[in-house]
Structure formats: C-alpha cells, structure tokens
C-alpha cells in the first residue's frame, strides 16, 4: 500500500496569512508515461463530507477559489492557501489514486 | 448535477452485518465507478472499495474478507454490506462517484467527486 503522511497535524494562521500543508507518499505517484501525479486534495468542514479542491496535484477544481493551489511531484506535495479566510477553517486531506488500495493522509487541521 | 444519498440503519449489533444503500440522483449508476469510504469519529478516511455496473469490483485488502459491494441499476443504487462488525467499524460511511480518466500503470480511476452527506453507523449491543 502507498502510505500518505501529512505535516503539520494542525496549524493556526491569522486571517489573510498563508497556510502551507505538506503531503508525502511512500512511493512515487507520478506516472511517467503521461507525466501526471495521481494526487488529490480534499477539504472537510465540520459535519460535512470531504470536497475535492485539487486533483492531478495542481489542477484546481471548478469553483474553488484561486487562493488554493497545489504543487509538487513524485512523492512530495504541498497545498497552499495564499490568504486564509474564515471559511477555510477545515481539515485538509491528501489522497493518492495511483493504485489501489486508494489511501488518504491523516489530515491537517487548519484554524484561525 | 449528480447527488448521492446514503441510507440504512444507524445502529448495528456486534457480529451482525452492516447494510447501507447509496441512491444516485441526477445521473445514471450505469455510468462511472462508485465507491464507499468510511471515517471513524474524529479520525481519518479509509477507502472501502469500488464497483462498476458491469460488476467490476475492487476492495481494500484490509476489509476484503468482510465486504460486499453491489449495484442495482433498476433502482439507480449501489450498496455496501460489511459482515461480522465490531466497535471498530463504528464510523460515518460515505458513498461517492469515482472520476475516470487518465490511467496509471495499474488503474484508470481518479479522484472522488461528488460525495454523499454520509451516515453514521454505530456498532453497539
């Protein structure tokens, strides 16, 4: 299985400041034949299901504010919230879909 | 716009079988792959398995011996059964659609979207 880890476990950021979340996979999720990283980021607010923010490591889902961005390749990835808003308080998960079993990181809680 | 809704008993006794159904609206269950994910209270997400309407199935090895996922195209639903449950199976169970697109060396299945609202299943006597 591909093990996903995230850091930090939680972070508190002032409104308008940058939040950075790291995700690492135990093996590469980059498929060299198409140069795509099989990595998604989800946001989960309290009492709600996860919602996809980013896929292919850096492609923003339609309707997701452009303050959210994803970067990285291979085994190391980053989700950045450039200017934290109150509505961004949530837990953020990375997930690999390179192969089964699909696996998630343990989550990073973002607070104000 | 596709919407998913989980339904089933919220309380299951230990050693019994958990049974949940996901009803798909705004789209056909005969398109796309469909999946189940669970989340124990206050914890992270665990993928359970997926199904395609043709019967193609893949389960998480950690649960394979106890899981059955099926699809009913006439009702536009897919279902989850988890046998011999214990307290460790207490969780919010989500159903979701699997996006399909670029294939890796082993899979053409991509991220999960959309998700149902989830249903809490408690295992207790």
PDB file of C-alpha atoms in Angstrom:
ATOM      1  CA  UNK A   1       0.000   0.000   0.000  1.00  0.00           C
ATOM      2  CA  UNK A   2       1.082   3.581  -0.586  1.00  0.00           C
ATOM      3  CA  UNK A   3       1.284   5.306   2.802  1.00  0.00           C
ATOM      4  CA  UNK A   4       0.419   9.001   2.850  1.00  0.00           C
ATOM      5  CA  UNK A   5       1.752  11.286   5.574  1.00  0.00           C
ATOM      6  CA  UNK A   6       0.955  14.938   6.207  1.00  0.00           C
ATOM      7  CA  UNK A   7       2.570  17.724   8.155  1.00  0.00           C
ATOM      8  CA  UNK A   8       1.833  19.507  10.312  1.00  0.00           C
ATOM      9  CA  UNK A   9      -1.005  17.774  12.148  1.00  0.00           C
ATOM     10  CA  UNK A  10      -2.563  21.170  12.746  1.00  0.00           C
ATOM     11  CA  UNK A  11      -1.767  24.818  12.267  1.00  0.00           C
ATOM     12  CA  UNK A  12      -3.226  28.160  13.233  1.00  0.00           C
ATOM     13  CA  UNK A  13      -2.923  31.006  10.766  1.00  0.00           C
ATOM     14  CA  UNK A  14      -4.043  34.615  11.011  1.00  0.00           C
ATOM     15  CA  UNK A  15      -6.690  35.848   8.618  1.00  0.00           C
ATOM     16  CA  UNK A  16      -5.077  36.933   5.381  1.00  0.00           C
ATOM     17  CA  UNK A  17      -1.892  34.983   6.037  1.00  0.00           C
ATOM     18  CA  UNK A  18      -0.521  31.986   4.142  1.00  0.00           C
ATOM     19  CA  UNK A  19      -1.148  28.385   5.170  1.00  0.00           C
ATOM     20  CA  UNK A  20       1.060  25.596   3.873  1.00  0.00           C
ATOM     21  CA  UNK A  21       0.302  21.891   4.223  1.00  0.00           C
ATOM     22  CA  UNK A  22       2.703  19.152   3.199  1.00  0.00           C
ATOM     23  CA  UNK A  23       1.904  15.655   1.987  1.00  0.00           C
ATOM     24  CA  UNK A  24       4.357  12.848   1.333  1.00  0.00           C
ATOM     25  CA  UNK A  25       3.742   9.485  -0.296  1.00  0.00           C
ATOM     26  CA  UNK A  26       5.753   6.355   0.493  1.00  0.00           C
ATOM     27  CA  UNK A  27       6.329   5.785  -3.219  1.00  0.00           C
ATOM     28  CA  UNK A  28       6.075   7.971  -6.253  1.00  0.00           C
ATOM     29  CA  UNK A  29       2.579   8.704  -7.570  1.00  0.00           C
ATOM     30  CA  UNK A  30       3.955  10.197 -10.780  1.00  0.00           C
ATOM     31  CA  UNK A  31       3.194   8.136 -13.854  1.00  0.00           C
ATOM     32  CA  UNK A  32       5.984   8.909 -16.234  1.00  0.00           C
ATOM     33  CA  UNK A  33       4.075   7.873 -19.362  1.00  0.00           C
ATOM     34  CA  UNK A  34       1.662  10.799 -19.028  1.00  0.00           C
ATOM     35  CA  UNK A  35       3.627  12.966 -16.563  1.00  0.00           C
ATOM     36  CA  UNK A  36       0.679  13.129 -14.191  1.00  0.00           C
ATOM     37  CA  UNK A  37       0.800  12.973 -10.416  1.00  0.00           C
ATOM     38  CA  UNK A  38      -2.102  10.891  -9.099  1.00  0.00           C
ATOM     39  CA  UNK A  39      -2.715  13.083  -6.063  1.00  0.00           C
ATOM     40  CA  UNK A  40      -5.813  14.963  -4.882  1.00  0.00           C
ATOM     41  CA  UNK A  41      -6.502  17.376  -2.044  1.00  0.00           C
ATOM     42  CA  UNK A  42      -9.809  17.490  -0.167  1.00  0.00           C
ATOM     43  CA  UNK A  43     -11.298  19.976   2.276  1.00  0.00           C
ATOM     44  CA  UNK A  44     -13.609  18.739   5.027  1.00  0.00           C
ATOM     45  CA  UNK A  45     -15.543  21.218   7.118  1.00  0.00           C
ATOM     46  CA  UNK A  46     -17.195  20.095  10.377  1.00  0.00           C
ATOM     47  CA  UNK A  47     -20.249  17.940   9.789  1.00  0.00           C
ATOM     48  CA  UNK A  48     -19.703  17.867   6.025  1.00  0.00           C
ATOM     49  CA  UNK A  49     -18.276  15.334   3.574  1.00  0.00           C
ATOM     50  CA  UNK A  50     -14.899  15.963   2.008  1.00  0.00           C
ATOM     51  CA  UNK A  51     -14.878  18.147  -1.077  1.00  0.00           C
ATOM     52  CA  UNK A  52     -12.211  17.920  -3.756  1.00  0.00           C
ATOM     53  CA  UNK A  53     -10.126  21.070  -4.134  1.00  0.00           C
ATOM     54  CA  UNK A  54      -7.207  19.952  -6.284  1.00  0.00           C
ATOM     55  CA  UNK A  55      -6.501  16.939  -8.499  1.00  0.00           C
ATOM     56  CA  UNK A  56      -3.504  15.920 -10.599  1.00  0.00           C
ATOM     57  CA  UNK A  57      -1.605  17.566  -7.721  1.00  0.00           C
ATOM     58  CA  UNK A  58      -2.089  21.069  -9.107  1.00  0.00           C
ATOM     59  CA  UNK A  59      -5.360  21.344 -11.072  1.00  0.00           C
ATOM     60  CA  UNK A  60      -7.939  23.372  -9.212  1.00  0.00           C
ATOM     61  CA  UNK A  61     -11.494  22.011  -9.254  1.00  0.00           C
ATOM     62  CA  UNK A  62     -14.045  24.281 -10.905  1.00  0.00           C
ATOM     63  CA  UNK A  63     -15.397  26.837  -8.444  1.00  0.00           C
ATOM     64  CA  UNK A  64     -12.513  26.524  -5.993  1.00  0.00           C
ATOM     65  CA  UNK A  65     -11.081  29.959  -5.113  1.00  0.00           C
ATOM     66  CA  UNK A  66      -7.700  30.704  -6.639  1.00  0.00           C
ATOM     67  CA  UNK A  67      -6.173  31.256  -3.206  1.00  0.00           C
ATOM     68  CA  UNK A  68      -5.916  27.451  -3.091  1.00  0.00           C
ATOM     69  CA  UNK A  69      -3.004  25.992  -5.037  1.00  0.00           C
ATOM     70  CA  UNK A  70      -1.259  22.644  -5.212  1.00  0.00           C
ATOM     71  CA  UNK A  71       2.299  21.861  -6.135  1.00  0.00           C
ATOM     72  CA  UNK A  72       4.867  19.096  -6.018  1.00  0.00           C
ATOM     73  CA  UNK A  73       5.715  15.925  -7.884  1.00  0.00           C
ATOM     74  CA  UNK A  74       6.736  12.352  -7.264  1.00  0.00           C
ATOM     75  CA  UNK A  75       6.478  11.871  -3.513  1.00  0.00           C
ATOM     76  CA  UNK A  76       6.326  15.405  -2.091  1.00  0.00           C
ATOM     77  CA  UNK A  77       3.350  17.710  -2.418  1.00  0.00           C
ATOM     78  CA  UNK A  78       2.106  20.968  -0.955  1.00  0.00           C
ATOM     79  CA  UNK A  79      -1.286  22.622  -0.603  1.00  0.00           C
ATOM     80  CA  UNK A  80      -1.076  26.373  -0.131  1.00  0.00           C
ATOM     81  CA  UNK A  81      -3.813  28.745   0.927  1.00  0.00           C
ATOM     82  CA  UNK A  82      -2.372  32.100  -0.052  1.00  0.00           C
ATOM     83  CA  UNK A  83      -4.603  34.310   2.083  1.00  0.00           C
ATOM     84  CA  UNK A  84      -6.575  32.440   4.721  1.00  0.00           C
ATOM     85  CA  UNK A  85     -10.263  33.291   5.027  1.00  0.00           C
ATOM     86  CA  UNK A  86     -12.567  32.393   7.904  1.00  0.00           C
ATOM     87  CA  UNK A  87     -14.425  29.908   5.705  1.00  0.00           C
ATOM     88  CA  UNK A  88     -11.202  27.946   5.115  1.00  0.00           C
ATOM     89  CA  UNK A  89     -11.232  26.532   8.652  1.00  0.00           C
ATOM     90  CA  UNK A  90     -11.333  22.797   7.960  1.00  0.00           C
ATOM     91  CA  UNK A  91      -9.355  19.592   7.868  1.00  0.00           C
ATOM     92  CA  UNK A  92      -7.411  19.016   4.663  1.00  0.00           C
ATOM     93  CA  UNK A  93      -6.572  15.563   3.324  1.00  0.00           C
ATOM     94  CA  UNK A  94      -4.338  14.414   0.511  1.00  0.00           C
ATOM     95  CA  UNK A  95      -5.181  11.197  -1.352  1.00  0.00           C
ATOM     96  CA  UNK A  96      -3.330   9.082  -3.863  1.00  0.00           C
ATOM     97  CA  UNK A  97      -5.197   7.412  -6.690  1.00  0.00           C
ATOM     98  CA  UNK A  98      -2.136   5.945  -8.388  1.00  0.00           C
ATOM     99  CA  UNK A  99      -3.137   2.441  -7.386  1.00  0.00           C
ATOM    100  CA  UNK A 100      -5.390   0.519  -5.063  1.00  0.00           C
ATOM    101  CA  UNK A 101      -5.969   0.495  -2.217  1.00  0.00           C
ATOM    102  CA  UNK A 102      -6.566   4.219  -2.565  1.00  0.00           C
ATOM    103  CA  UNK A 103      -5.153   5.877   0.539  1.00  0.00           C
ATOM    104  CA  UNK A 104      -5.526   9.175   2.342  1.00  0.00           C
ATOM    105  CA  UNK A 105      -3.207  11.181   4.518  1.00  0.00           C
ATOM    106  CA  UNK A 106      -4.182  11.561   8.181  1.00  0.00           C
ATOM    107  CA  UNK A 107      -5.360  15.122   7.689  1.00  0.00           C
ATOM    108  CA  UNK A 108      -4.200  18.601   8.701  1.00  0.00           C
ATOM    109  CA  UNK A 109      -6.485  20.797  10.749  1.00  0.00           C
ATOM    110  CA  UNK A 110      -6.384  24.489   9.855  1.00  0.00           C
ATOM    111  CA  UNK A 111      -7.642  27.039  12.373  1.00  0.00           C
ATOM    112  CA  UNK A 112      -7.612  30.784  12.695  1.00  0.00           C
TER     113      UNK A 112
ATOM    114  CA  UNK B   1     -25.875  17.540 -11.213  1.00  0.00           C
ATOM    115  CA  UNK B   2     -25.289  14.164  -9.632  1.00  0.00           C
ATOM    116  CA  UNK B   3     -26.264  13.807  -5.985  1.00  0.00           C
ATOM    117  CA  UNK B   4     -25.742  10.838  -3.686  1.00  0.00           C
ATOM    118  CA  UNK B   5     -27.608   9.904  -0.522  1.00  0.00           C
ATOM    119  CA  UNK B   6     -26.686   7.145   1.909  1.00  0.00           C
ATOM    120  CA  UNK B   7     -29.360   5.281   3.847  1.00  0.00           C
ATOM    121  CA  UNK B   8     -29.506   2.405   6.296  1.00  0.00           C
ATOM    122  CA  UNK B   9     -29.631   1.524   9.996  1.00  0.00           C
ATOM    123  CA  UNK B  10     -27.731   3.808  12.306  1.00  0.00           C
ATOM    124  CA  UNK B  11     -27.196   1.089  14.901  1.00  0.00           C
ATOM    125  CA  UNK B  12     -25.876  -2.425  14.302  1.00  0.00           C
ATOM    126  CA  UNK B  13     -25.128  -5.088  16.891  1.00  0.00           C
ATOM    127  CA  UNK B  14     -21.658  -6.628  17.152  1.00  0.00           C
ATOM    128  CA  UNK B  15     -21.145  -9.706  14.942  1.00  0.00           C
ATOM    129  CA  UNK B  16     -24.037  -8.697  12.684  1.00  0.00           C
ATOM    130  CA  UNK B  17     -23.939  -7.315   9.150  1.00  0.00           C
ATOM    131  CA  UNK B  18     -23.940  -3.607   8.355  1.00  0.00           C
ATOM    132  CA  UNK B  19     -26.009  -2.790   5.263  1.00  0.00           C
ATOM    133  CA  UNK B  20     -26.101   0.588   3.540  1.00  0.00           C
ATOM    134  CA  UNK B  21     -27.502   1.852   0.263  1.00  0.00           C
ATOM    135  CA  UNK B  22     -26.450   4.838  -1.805  1.00  0.00           C
ATOM    136  CA  UNK B  23     -29.112   6.326  -4.068  1.00  0.00           C
ATOM    137  CA  UNK B  24     -27.869   8.241  -7.093  1.00  0.00           C
ATOM    138  CA  UNK B  25     -29.958  11.083  -8.469  1.00  0.00           C
ATOM    139  CA  UNK B  26     -29.299  13.384 -11.406  1.00  0.00           C
ATOM    140  CA  UNK B  27     -27.340  10.716 -13.216  1.00  0.00           C
ATOM    141  CA  UNK B  28     -27.210   7.021 -14.002  1.00  0.00           C
ATOM    142  CA  UNK B  29     -25.476   4.438 -11.864  1.00  0.00           C
ATOM    143  CA  UNK B  30     -24.712   2.691 -15.158  1.00  0.00           C
ATOM    144  CA  UNK B  31     -22.108   5.332 -15.868  1.00  0.00           C
ATOM    145  CA  UNK B  32     -18.968   5.910 -13.813  1.00  0.00           C
ATOM    146  CA  UNK B  33     -17.488   3.885 -10.996  1.00  0.00           C
ATOM    147  CA  UNK B  34     -18.879   4.210  -7.476  1.00  0.00           C
ATOM    148  CA  UNK B  35     -17.154   3.862  -4.156  1.00  0.00           C
ATOM    149  CA  UNK B  36     -17.547   3.651  -0.383  1.00  0.00           C
ATOM    150  CA  UNK B  37     -15.307   5.404   2.142  1.00  0.00           C
ATOM    151  CA  UNK B  38     -15.597   5.477   5.916  1.00  0.00           C
ATOM    152  CA  UNK B  39     -14.436   7.782   8.689  1.00  0.00           C
ATOM    153  CA  UNK B  40     -14.401   6.749  12.369  1.00  0.00           C
ATOM    154  CA  UNK B  41     -15.461   9.593  14.660  1.00  0.00           C
ATOM    155  CA  UNK B  42     -12.691  12.153  14.929  1.00  0.00           C
ATOM    156  CA  UNK B  43     -10.383  10.162  12.660  1.00  0.00           C
ATOM    157  CA  UNK B  44      -9.261   9.988   9.053  1.00  0.00           C
ATOM    158  CA  UNK B  45     -10.646   8.493   5.858  1.00  0.00           C
ATOM    159  CA  UNK B  46     -10.451   4.848   4.804  1.00  0.00           C
ATOM    160  CA  UNK B  47     -11.309   3.656   1.317  1.00  0.00           C
ATOM    161  CA  UNK B  48     -13.520   0.534   1.394  1.00  0.00           C
ATOM    162  CA  UNK B  49     -13.990  -0.434  -2.253  1.00  0.00           C
ATOM    163  CA  UNK B  50     -15.468   0.445  -5.634  1.00  0.00           C
ATOM    164  CA  UNK B  51     -17.842  -1.053  -8.169  1.00  0.00           C
ATOM    165  CA  UNK B  52     -18.759  -0.578 -11.821  1.00  0.00           C
ATOM    166  CA  UNK B  53     -22.242  -1.505 -13.052  1.00  0.00           C
ATOM    167  CA  UNK B  54     -20.789  -4.349 -15.107  1.00  0.00           C
ATOM    168  CA  UNK B  55     -19.730  -5.974 -11.855  1.00  0.00           C
ATOM    169  CA  UNK B  56     -16.098  -4.953 -11.839  1.00  0.00           C
ATOM    170  CA  UNK B  57     -15.177  -4.653  -8.169  1.00  0.00           C
ATOM    171  CA  UNK B  58     -12.131  -3.858  -6.071  1.00  0.00           C
ATOM    172  CA  UNK B  59     -11.979  -3.998  -2.279  1.00  0.00           C
ATOM    173  CA  UNK B  60      -9.474  -2.725   0.231  1.00  0.00           C
ATOM    174  CA  UNK B  61      -7.490  -5.813   1.284  1.00  0.00           C
ATOM    175  CA  UNK B  62      -7.878  -4.768   4.911  1.00  0.00           C
ATOM    176  CA  UNK B  63     -11.644  -5.350   4.644  1.00  0.00           C
ATOM    177  CA  UNK B  64     -11.912  -7.754   1.700  1.00  0.00           C
ATOM    178  CA  UNK B  65     -12.943 -10.794   3.722  1.00  0.00           C
ATOM    179  CA  UNK B  66     -15.952  -8.959   5.179  1.00  0.00           C
ATOM    180  CA  UNK B  67     -17.089  -6.560   2.420  1.00  0.00           C
ATOM    181  CA  UNK B  68     -19.574  -6.921  -0.398  1.00  0.00           C
ATOM    182  CA  UNK B  69     -20.441  -4.046  -2.740  1.00  0.00           C
ATOM    183  CA  UNK B  70     -23.219  -4.458  -5.278  1.00  0.00           C
ATOM    184  CA  UNK B  71     -25.173  -2.347  -7.746  1.00  0.00           C
ATOM    185  CA  UNK B  72     -28.869  -2.269  -8.650  1.00  0.00           C
ATOM    186  CA  UNK B  73     -29.297  -0.472 -11.949  1.00  0.00           C
ATOM    187  CA  UNK B  74     -33.109  -0.735 -11.811  1.00  0.00           C
ATOM    188  CA  UNK B  75     -33.160   1.358  -8.641  1.00  0.00           C
ATOM    189  CA  UNK B  76     -30.147   3.509  -9.550  1.00  0.00           C
ATOM    190  CA  UNK B  77     -28.485   2.448  -6.322  1.00  0.00           C
ATOM    191  CA  UNK B  78     -25.379   0.712  -5.086  1.00  0.00           C
ATOM    192  CA  UNK B  79     -24.930  -0.970  -1.730  1.00  0.00           C
ATOM    193  CA  UNK B  80     -22.426  -1.930   0.940  1.00  0.00           C
ATOM    194  CA  UNK B  81     -22.504  -4.918   3.238  1.00  0.00           C
ATOM    195  CA  UNK B  82     -19.919  -5.382   5.982  1.00  0.00           C
ATOM    196  CA  UNK B  83     -20.166  -8.576   7.972  1.00  0.00           C
ATOM    197  CA  UNK B  84     -19.080  -9.546  11.489  1.00  0.00           C
ATOM    198  CA  UNK B  85     -18.899  -5.940  12.638  1.00  0.00           C
ATOM    199  CA  UNK B  86     -17.204  -4.804  15.830  1.00  0.00           C
ATOM    200  CA  UNK B  87     -16.981  -1.459  17.591  1.00  0.00           C
ATOM    201  CA  UNK B  88     -14.013  -0.657  15.343  1.00  0.00           C
ATOM    202  CA  UNK B  89     -16.441  -0.445  12.415  1.00  0.00           C
ATOM    203  CA  UNK B  90     -18.286   2.476  14.010  1.00  0.00           C
ATOM    204  CA  UNK B  91     -17.884   5.290  11.512  1.00  0.00           C
ATOM    205  CA  UNK B  92     -19.519   7.737   9.166  1.00  0.00           C
ATOM    206  CA  UNK B  93     -19.913   5.888   5.880  1.00  0.00           C
ATOM    207  CA  UNK B  94     -19.773   7.904   2.681  1.00  0.00           C
ATOM    208  CA  UNK B  95     -20.607   6.943  -0.872  1.00  0.00           C
ATOM    209  CA  UNK B  96     -19.022   8.811  -3.757  1.00  0.00           C
ATOM    210  CA  UNK B  97     -18.540   8.783  -7.518  1.00  0.00           C
ATOM    211  CA  UNK B  98     -15.121   7.944  -8.888  1.00  0.00           C
ATOM    212  CA  UNK B  99     -13.820  10.136 -11.667  1.00  0.00           C
ATOM    213  CA  UNK B 100     -12.362   8.161 -14.557  1.00  0.00           C
ATOM    214  CA  UNK B 101      -9.728   9.431 -16.906  1.00  0.00           C
ATOM    215  CA  UNK B 102      -6.022   9.140 -17.345  1.00  0.00           C
ATOM    216  CA  UNK B 103      -4.717   5.711 -16.490  1.00  0.00           C
ATOM    217  CA  UNK B 104      -1.649   4.952 -14.448  1.00  0.00           C
ATOM    218  CA  UNK B 105       0.121   1.654 -14.908  1.00  0.00           C
ATOM    219  CA  UNK B 106      -2.447  -0.026 -12.693  1.00  0.00           C
ATOM    220  CA  UNK B 107      -5.661   1.995 -12.599  1.00  0.00           C
ATOM    221  CA  UNK B 108      -7.833   4.345 -14.632  1.00  0.00           C
ATOM    222  CA  UNK B 109      -9.727   5.536 -11.590  1.00  0.00           C
ATOM    223  CA  UNK B 110      -9.069   9.012 -10.327  1.00  0.00           C
ATOM    224  CA  UNK B 111     -10.386  11.239  -7.525  1.00  0.00           C
ATOM    225  CA  UNK B 112     -13.746  11.035  -5.729  1.00  0.00           C
ATOM    226  CA  UNK B 113     -16.416  13.589  -6.558  1.00  0.00           C
ATOM    227  CA  UNK B 114     -19.153  14.174  -5.548  1.00  0.00           C
ATOM    228  CA  UNK B 115     -19.669  12.627  -2.117  1.00  0.00           C
ATOM    229  CA  UNK B 116     -22.865  11.864  -0.251  1.00  0.00           C
ATOM    230  CA  UNK B 117     -23.528  13.580   3.068  1.00  0.00           C
ATOM    231  CA  UNK B 118     -22.546  10.446   4.965  1.00  0.00           C
ATOM    232  CA  UNK B 119     -24.371   8.331   7.508  1.00  0.00           C
ATOM    233  CA  UNK B 120     -23.170   7.429  10.987  1.00  0.00           C
ATOM    234  CA  UNK B 121     -23.278   3.754  11.828  1.00  0.00           C
ATOM    235  CA  UNK B 122     -22.685   2.795  15.434  1.00  0.00           C
ATOM    236  CA  UNK B 123     -21.835  -0.775  16.360  1.00  0.00           C
ATOM    237  CA  UNK B 124     -23.125  -1.482  19.851  1.00  0.00           C
ATOM    238  CA  UNK B 125     -25.243  -4.000  21.675  1.00  0.00           C
TER     239      UNK B 125
END
